[in-house]
Coordinates of C-alpha atoms and ligand atoms in Angstrom, one line a residue:
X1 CA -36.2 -41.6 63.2
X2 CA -38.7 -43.7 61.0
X3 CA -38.8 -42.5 57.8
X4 CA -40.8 -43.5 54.6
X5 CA -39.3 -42.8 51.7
X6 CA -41.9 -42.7 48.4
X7 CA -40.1 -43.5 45.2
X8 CA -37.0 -44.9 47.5
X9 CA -36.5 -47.1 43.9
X10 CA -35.8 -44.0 42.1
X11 CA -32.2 -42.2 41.1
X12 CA -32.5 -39.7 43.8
X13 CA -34.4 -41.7 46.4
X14 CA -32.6 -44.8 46.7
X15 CA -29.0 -42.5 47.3
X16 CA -31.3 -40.5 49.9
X17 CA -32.6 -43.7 51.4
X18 CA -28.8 -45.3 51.7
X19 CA -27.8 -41.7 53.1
X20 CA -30.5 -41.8 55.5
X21 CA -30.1 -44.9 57.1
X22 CA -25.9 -44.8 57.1
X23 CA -26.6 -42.1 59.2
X24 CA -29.0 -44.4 62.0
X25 CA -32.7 -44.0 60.5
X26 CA -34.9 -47.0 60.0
X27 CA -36.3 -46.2 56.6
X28 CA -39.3 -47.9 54.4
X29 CA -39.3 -47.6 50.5
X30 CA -42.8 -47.1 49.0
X31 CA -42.4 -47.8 45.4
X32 CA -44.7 -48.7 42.2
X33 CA -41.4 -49.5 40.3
X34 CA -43.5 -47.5 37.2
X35 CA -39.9 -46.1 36.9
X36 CA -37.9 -47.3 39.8
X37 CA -35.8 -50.7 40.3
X38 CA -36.1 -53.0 42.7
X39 CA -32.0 -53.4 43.0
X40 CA -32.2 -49.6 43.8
X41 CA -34.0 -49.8 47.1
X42 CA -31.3 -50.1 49.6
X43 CA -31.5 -53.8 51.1
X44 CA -31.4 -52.7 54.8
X45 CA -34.8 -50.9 54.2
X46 CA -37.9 -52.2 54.2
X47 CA -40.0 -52.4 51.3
X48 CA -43.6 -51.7 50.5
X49 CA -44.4 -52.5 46.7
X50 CA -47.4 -49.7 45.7
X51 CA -48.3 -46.8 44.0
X52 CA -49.8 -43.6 45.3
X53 CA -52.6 -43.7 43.2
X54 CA -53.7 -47.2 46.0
X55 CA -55.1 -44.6 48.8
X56 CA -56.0 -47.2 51.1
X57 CA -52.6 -49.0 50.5
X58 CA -50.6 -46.2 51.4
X59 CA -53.0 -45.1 54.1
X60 CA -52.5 -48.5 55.7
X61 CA -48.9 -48.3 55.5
X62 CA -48.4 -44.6 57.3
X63 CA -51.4 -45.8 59.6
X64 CA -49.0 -49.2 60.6
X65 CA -45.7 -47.5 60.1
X66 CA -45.3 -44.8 63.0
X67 CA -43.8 -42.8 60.7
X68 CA -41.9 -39.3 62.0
X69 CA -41.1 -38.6 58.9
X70 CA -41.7 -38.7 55.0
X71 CA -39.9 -37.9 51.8
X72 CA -42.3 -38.2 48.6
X73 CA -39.8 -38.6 45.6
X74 CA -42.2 -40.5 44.1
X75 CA -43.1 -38.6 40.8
X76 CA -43.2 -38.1 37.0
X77 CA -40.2 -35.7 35.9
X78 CA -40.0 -35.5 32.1
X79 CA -40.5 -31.8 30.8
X80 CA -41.5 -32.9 27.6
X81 CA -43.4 -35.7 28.2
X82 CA -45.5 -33.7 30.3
X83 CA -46.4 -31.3 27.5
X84 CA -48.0 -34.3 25.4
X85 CA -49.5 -36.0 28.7
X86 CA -50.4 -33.4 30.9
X87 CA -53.1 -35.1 32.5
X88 CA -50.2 -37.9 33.5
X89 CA -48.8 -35.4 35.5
X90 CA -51.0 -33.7 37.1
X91 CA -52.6 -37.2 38.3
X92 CA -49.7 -38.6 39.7
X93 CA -47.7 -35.9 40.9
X94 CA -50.7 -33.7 42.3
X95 CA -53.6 -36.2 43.0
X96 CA -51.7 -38.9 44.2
X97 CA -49.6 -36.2 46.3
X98 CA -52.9 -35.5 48.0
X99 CA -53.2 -39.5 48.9
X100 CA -49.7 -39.1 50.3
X101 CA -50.1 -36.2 52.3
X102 CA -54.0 -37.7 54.0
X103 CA -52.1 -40.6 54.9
X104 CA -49.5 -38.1 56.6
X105 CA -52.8 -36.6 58.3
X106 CA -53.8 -40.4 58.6
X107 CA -50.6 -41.7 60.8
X108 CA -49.7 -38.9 62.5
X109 CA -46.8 -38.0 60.7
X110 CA -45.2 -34.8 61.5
X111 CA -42.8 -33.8 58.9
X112 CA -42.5 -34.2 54.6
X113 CA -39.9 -33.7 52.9
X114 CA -41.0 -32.7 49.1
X115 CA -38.7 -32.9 45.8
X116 CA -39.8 -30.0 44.3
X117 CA -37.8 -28.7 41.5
X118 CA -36.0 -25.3 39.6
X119 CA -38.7 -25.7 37.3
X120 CA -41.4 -24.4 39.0
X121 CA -39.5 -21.2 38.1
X122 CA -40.2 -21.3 34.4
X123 CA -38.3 -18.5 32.8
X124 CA -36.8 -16.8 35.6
X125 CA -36.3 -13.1 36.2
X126 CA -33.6 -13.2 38.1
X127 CA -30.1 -15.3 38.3
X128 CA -29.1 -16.9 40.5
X129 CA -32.6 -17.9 41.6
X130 CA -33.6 -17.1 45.1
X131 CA -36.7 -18.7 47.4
X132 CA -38.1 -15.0 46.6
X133 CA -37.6 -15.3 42.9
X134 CA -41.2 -15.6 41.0
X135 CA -42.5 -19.0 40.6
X136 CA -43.8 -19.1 37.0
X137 CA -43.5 -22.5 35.7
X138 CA -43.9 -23.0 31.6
X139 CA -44.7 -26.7 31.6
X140 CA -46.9 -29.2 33.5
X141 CA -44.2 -31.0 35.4
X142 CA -43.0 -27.6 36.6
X143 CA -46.8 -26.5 37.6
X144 CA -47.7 -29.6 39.1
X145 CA -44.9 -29.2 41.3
X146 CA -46.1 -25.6 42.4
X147 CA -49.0 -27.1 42.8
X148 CA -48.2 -29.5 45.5
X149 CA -45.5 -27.1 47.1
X150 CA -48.9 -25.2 47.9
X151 CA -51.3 -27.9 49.2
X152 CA -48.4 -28.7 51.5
X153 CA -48.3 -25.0 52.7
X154 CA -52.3 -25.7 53.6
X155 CA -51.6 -29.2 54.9
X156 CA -48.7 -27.2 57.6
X157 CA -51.5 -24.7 58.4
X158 CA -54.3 -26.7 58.7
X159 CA -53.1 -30.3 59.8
X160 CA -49.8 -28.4 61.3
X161 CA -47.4 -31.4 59.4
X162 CA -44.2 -29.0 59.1
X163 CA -43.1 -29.2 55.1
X164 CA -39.7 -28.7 53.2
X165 CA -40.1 -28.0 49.8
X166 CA -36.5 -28.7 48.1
X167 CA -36.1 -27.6 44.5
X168 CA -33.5 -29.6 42.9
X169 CA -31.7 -27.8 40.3
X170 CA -29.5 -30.5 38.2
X171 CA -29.4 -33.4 39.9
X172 CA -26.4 -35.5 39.2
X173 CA -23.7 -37.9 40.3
X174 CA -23.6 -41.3 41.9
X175 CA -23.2 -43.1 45.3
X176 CA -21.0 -46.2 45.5
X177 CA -24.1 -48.3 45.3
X178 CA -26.9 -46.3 43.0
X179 CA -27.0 -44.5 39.8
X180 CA -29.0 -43.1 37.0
X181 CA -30.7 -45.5 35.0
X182 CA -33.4 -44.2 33.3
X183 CA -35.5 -45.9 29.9
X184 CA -35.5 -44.2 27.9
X185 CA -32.5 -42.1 29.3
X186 CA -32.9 -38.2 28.2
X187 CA -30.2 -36.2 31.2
X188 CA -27.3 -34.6 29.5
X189 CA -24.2 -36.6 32.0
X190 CA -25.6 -40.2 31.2
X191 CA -26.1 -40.3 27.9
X192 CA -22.3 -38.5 27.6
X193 CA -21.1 -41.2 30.0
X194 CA -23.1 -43.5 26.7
X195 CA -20.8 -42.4 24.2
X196 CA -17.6 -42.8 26.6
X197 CA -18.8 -46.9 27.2
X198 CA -19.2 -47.2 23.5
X199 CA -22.8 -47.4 23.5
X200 CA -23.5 -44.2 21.6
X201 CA -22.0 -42.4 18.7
X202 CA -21.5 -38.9 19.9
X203 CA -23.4 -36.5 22.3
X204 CA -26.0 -33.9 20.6
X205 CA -25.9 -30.2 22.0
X206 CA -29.1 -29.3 22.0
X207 CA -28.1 -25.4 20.7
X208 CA -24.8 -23.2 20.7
X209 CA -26.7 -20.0 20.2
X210 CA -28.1 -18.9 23.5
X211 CA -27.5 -16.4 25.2
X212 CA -24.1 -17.5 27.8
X213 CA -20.4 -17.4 27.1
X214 CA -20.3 -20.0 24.6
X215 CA -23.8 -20.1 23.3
X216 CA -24.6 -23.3 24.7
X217 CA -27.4 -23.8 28.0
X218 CA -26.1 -23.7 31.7
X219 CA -27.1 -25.2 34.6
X220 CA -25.9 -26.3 38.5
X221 CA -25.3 -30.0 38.6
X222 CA -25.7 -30.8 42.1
X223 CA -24.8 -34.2 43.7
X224 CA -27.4 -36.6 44.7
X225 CA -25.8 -37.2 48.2
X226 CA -25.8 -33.3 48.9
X227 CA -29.7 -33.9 48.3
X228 CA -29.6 -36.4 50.2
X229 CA -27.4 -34.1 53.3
X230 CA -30.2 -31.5 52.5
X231 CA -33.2 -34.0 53.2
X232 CA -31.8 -35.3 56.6
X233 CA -31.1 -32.0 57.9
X234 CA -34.9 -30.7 56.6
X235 CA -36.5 -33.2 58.0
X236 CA -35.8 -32.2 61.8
X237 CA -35.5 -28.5 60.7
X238 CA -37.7 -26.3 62.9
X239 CA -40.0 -24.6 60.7
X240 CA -41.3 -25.4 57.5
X241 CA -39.5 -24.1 54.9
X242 CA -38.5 -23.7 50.7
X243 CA -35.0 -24.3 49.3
X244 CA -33.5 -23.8 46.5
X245 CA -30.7 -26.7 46.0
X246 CA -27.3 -26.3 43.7
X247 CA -23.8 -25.4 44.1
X248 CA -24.2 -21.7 42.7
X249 CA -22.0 -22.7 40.0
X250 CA -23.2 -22.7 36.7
X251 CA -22.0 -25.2 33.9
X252 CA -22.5 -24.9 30.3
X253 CA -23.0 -28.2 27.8
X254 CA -19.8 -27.6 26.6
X255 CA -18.1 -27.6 29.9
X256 CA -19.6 -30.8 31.3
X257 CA -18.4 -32.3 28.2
X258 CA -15.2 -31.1 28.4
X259 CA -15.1 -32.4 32.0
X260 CA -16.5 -35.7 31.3
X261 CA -13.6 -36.0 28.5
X262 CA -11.1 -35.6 31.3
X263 CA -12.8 -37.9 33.2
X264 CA -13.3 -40.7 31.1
X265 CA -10.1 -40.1 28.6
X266 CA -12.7 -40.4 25.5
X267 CA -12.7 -37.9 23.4
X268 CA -16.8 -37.8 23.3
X269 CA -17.5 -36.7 20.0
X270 CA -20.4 -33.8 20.2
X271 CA -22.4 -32.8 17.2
X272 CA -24.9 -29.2 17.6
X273 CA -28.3 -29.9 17.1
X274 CA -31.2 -27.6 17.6
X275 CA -32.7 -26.2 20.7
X276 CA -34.7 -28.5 22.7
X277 CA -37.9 -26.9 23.7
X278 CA -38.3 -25.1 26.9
X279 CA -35.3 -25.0 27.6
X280 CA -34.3 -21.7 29.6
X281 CA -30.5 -20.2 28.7
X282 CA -29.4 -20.1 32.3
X283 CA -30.9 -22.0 35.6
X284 CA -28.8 -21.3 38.7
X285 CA -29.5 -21.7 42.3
X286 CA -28.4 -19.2 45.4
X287 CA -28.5 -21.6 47.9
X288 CA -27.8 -19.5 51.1
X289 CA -31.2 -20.0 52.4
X290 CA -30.2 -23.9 52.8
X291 CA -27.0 -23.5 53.9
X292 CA -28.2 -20.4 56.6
X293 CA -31.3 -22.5 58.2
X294 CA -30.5 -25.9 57.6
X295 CA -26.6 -26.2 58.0
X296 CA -26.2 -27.5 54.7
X297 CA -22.6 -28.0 53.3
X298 CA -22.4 -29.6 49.9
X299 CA -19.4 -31.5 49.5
X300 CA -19.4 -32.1 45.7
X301 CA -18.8 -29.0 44.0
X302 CA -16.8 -29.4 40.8
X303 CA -17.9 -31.3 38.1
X304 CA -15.1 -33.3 37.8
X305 CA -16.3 -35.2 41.2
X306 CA -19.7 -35.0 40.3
X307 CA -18.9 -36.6 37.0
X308 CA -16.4 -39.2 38.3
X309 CA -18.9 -40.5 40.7
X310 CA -21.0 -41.5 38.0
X311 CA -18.6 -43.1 35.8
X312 CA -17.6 -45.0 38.6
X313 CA -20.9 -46.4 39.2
X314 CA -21.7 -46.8 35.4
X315 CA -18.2 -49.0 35.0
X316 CA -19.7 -51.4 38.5
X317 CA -23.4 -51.2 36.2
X318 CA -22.5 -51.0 32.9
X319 CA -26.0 -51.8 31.7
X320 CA -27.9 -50.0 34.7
X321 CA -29.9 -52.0 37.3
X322 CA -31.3 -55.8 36.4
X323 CA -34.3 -55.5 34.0
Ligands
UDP1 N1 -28.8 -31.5 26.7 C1 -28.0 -31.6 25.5 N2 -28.0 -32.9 24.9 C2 -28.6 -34.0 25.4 C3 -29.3 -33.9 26.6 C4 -29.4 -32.6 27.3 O1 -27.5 -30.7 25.0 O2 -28.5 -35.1 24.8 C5 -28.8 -30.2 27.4 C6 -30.2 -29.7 27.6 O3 -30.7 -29.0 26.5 C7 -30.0 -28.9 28.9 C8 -28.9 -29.6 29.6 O4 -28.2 -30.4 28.7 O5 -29.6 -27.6 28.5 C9 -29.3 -30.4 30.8 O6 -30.4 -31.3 30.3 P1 -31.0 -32.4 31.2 O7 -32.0 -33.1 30.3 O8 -29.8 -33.3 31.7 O9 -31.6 -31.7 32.4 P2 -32.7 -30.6 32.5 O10 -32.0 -29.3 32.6 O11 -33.6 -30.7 31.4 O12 -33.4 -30.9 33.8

């Protein structure tokens, strides 16, 4: 299939776009490399330098590209930035969703594959999260992610342009050829990997008192090429669809240290700091719906792999990407 892949420069995009065309697609990256890299798009892809916010650009491209398919990584993802900025947000993520999905309209495109995320559940009720669990998001990013999970839904009824909506939960990991490099870097496994290359001090817990076994937050880390299986397999799925997308296996602070310690053989000093705000105790995916409709089999379940794939990568990149 053609595929374009928006934000194919990005951590999660360029390992989806390297997935996608190992496995035969011919893939484009759209990119404004805002926070992407140009050594992440994958060299056997095409490349369109642009940002969503260009309507006519990108309505040319899908126009031109006889695209069957598109993935829209392409987006702002920093909780707390997006409590100062909210306007950020909802511009690019929403608004310049909208461009993407007209151009969809546009060039006939009949299927999109959306990163949507575990925080358009806010505070959940429930854990493990389900598809049925309420969506109540208690930031920007999170809502503006709602948001477009719904202008999708009226895009599939209206325009009939069949829709996945995948929320991430922890996205982590490393392929042989693309990592994490974010500036500044905020994710809990990189900035531990820091500490192991020398580069930092000591890791900060961000609170020991909530409420889990040893006080400090868990989450489901979930490998970047199992969101990348995921994203093939939606794209030719049958019917539209939401997923919810983590091994079911929840991981406290503590415990990816400890993991990344055995990893690395550095003892990773780790200081407690106070809560960061917004963050929720406990975020944990079911994912049966994905693995029921789509076939989904995540390969990558302990944290050990998940870690080790991103130390590899780190010691090949040391410093991240070129600047
Ligand atoms: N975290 C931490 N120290 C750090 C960075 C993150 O204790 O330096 C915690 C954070 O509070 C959260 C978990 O690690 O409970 C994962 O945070 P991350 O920013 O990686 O992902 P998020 O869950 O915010 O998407």
């Amino acid at each position: 299939m053609k595929v374009l892949v928006c934000g194919g420069a990005g951590y999660i995009g360029s390992a989806c776009a390297e997935y996608l065309i190992d496995n035969g697609h011919q893939v484009t990256v759209f990119d404004s490399l805002v926070t992407g890299h140009r050594d992440a798009v994958d060299p056997r892809a095409e490349f369109v330098h642009g940002d969503l916010a260009d309507r006519d650009l990108i309505i040319d491209t899908c126009r031109k590209g006889g695209f069957d398919s598109i993935m829209h990584f392409a987006a702002f993802s920093l909780v707390g930035e997006s409590m100062q900025n909210p306007s950020k947000y909802f511009r690019n993520n929403l608004a310049n969703g909208i461009n993407l999905a007209d151009a969809a309209v546009e060039g006939g495109v009949k299927s999109i594959v959306f990163s949507s995320t575990a925080a358009t559940f806010g505070q959940p009720e429930e854990s493990p999260i389900r598809e049925t669990t309420e969506q109540n998001p208690i930031n920007p990013y999170g809502e503006s992610k709602l948001c477009f999970e719904k202008v999708l839904k009226w895009y599939n009824v209206i325009h009939r342009i069949k829709y996945a909506a995948l929320r991430y939960f922890n996205a982590a990991g490393a392929s042989g050829n693309f990592g994490e490099d974010h500036n500044p870097e905020s994710h809990l496994i990189p900035l531990i990997l820091q500490v192991a290359q020398g580069k930092r001090e000591k890791i900060m817990i961000f609170g020991d008192d909530y409420n889990t076994t040893d006080g400090t937050c868990v989450r489901d880390y979930i490998h970047i090429l199992d969101l990348a299986q995921a994203h093939m397999l939606a794209m030719t799925a049958p019917e539209s669809g939401h997923y919810n997308l983590g091994t079911g296996n929840g991981l406290s602070v503590e415990e990816i240290i400890d993991a990344a310690r055995e990893v690395t053989g550095h003892p990773i000093p780790a200081e407690v700091a106070p809560r960061r705000a917004g963050d929720p105790d406990t975020l944990v995916a079911c994912s049966d719906r994905a693995k029921a409709m789509l076939g989904w089999k995540p390969q990558f379940e302990s944290a050990h792999t998940i870690i080790d794939s991103a130390w590899k990568w780190i010691q090949k990149h040391p410093d991240g990407y070129a600047k």
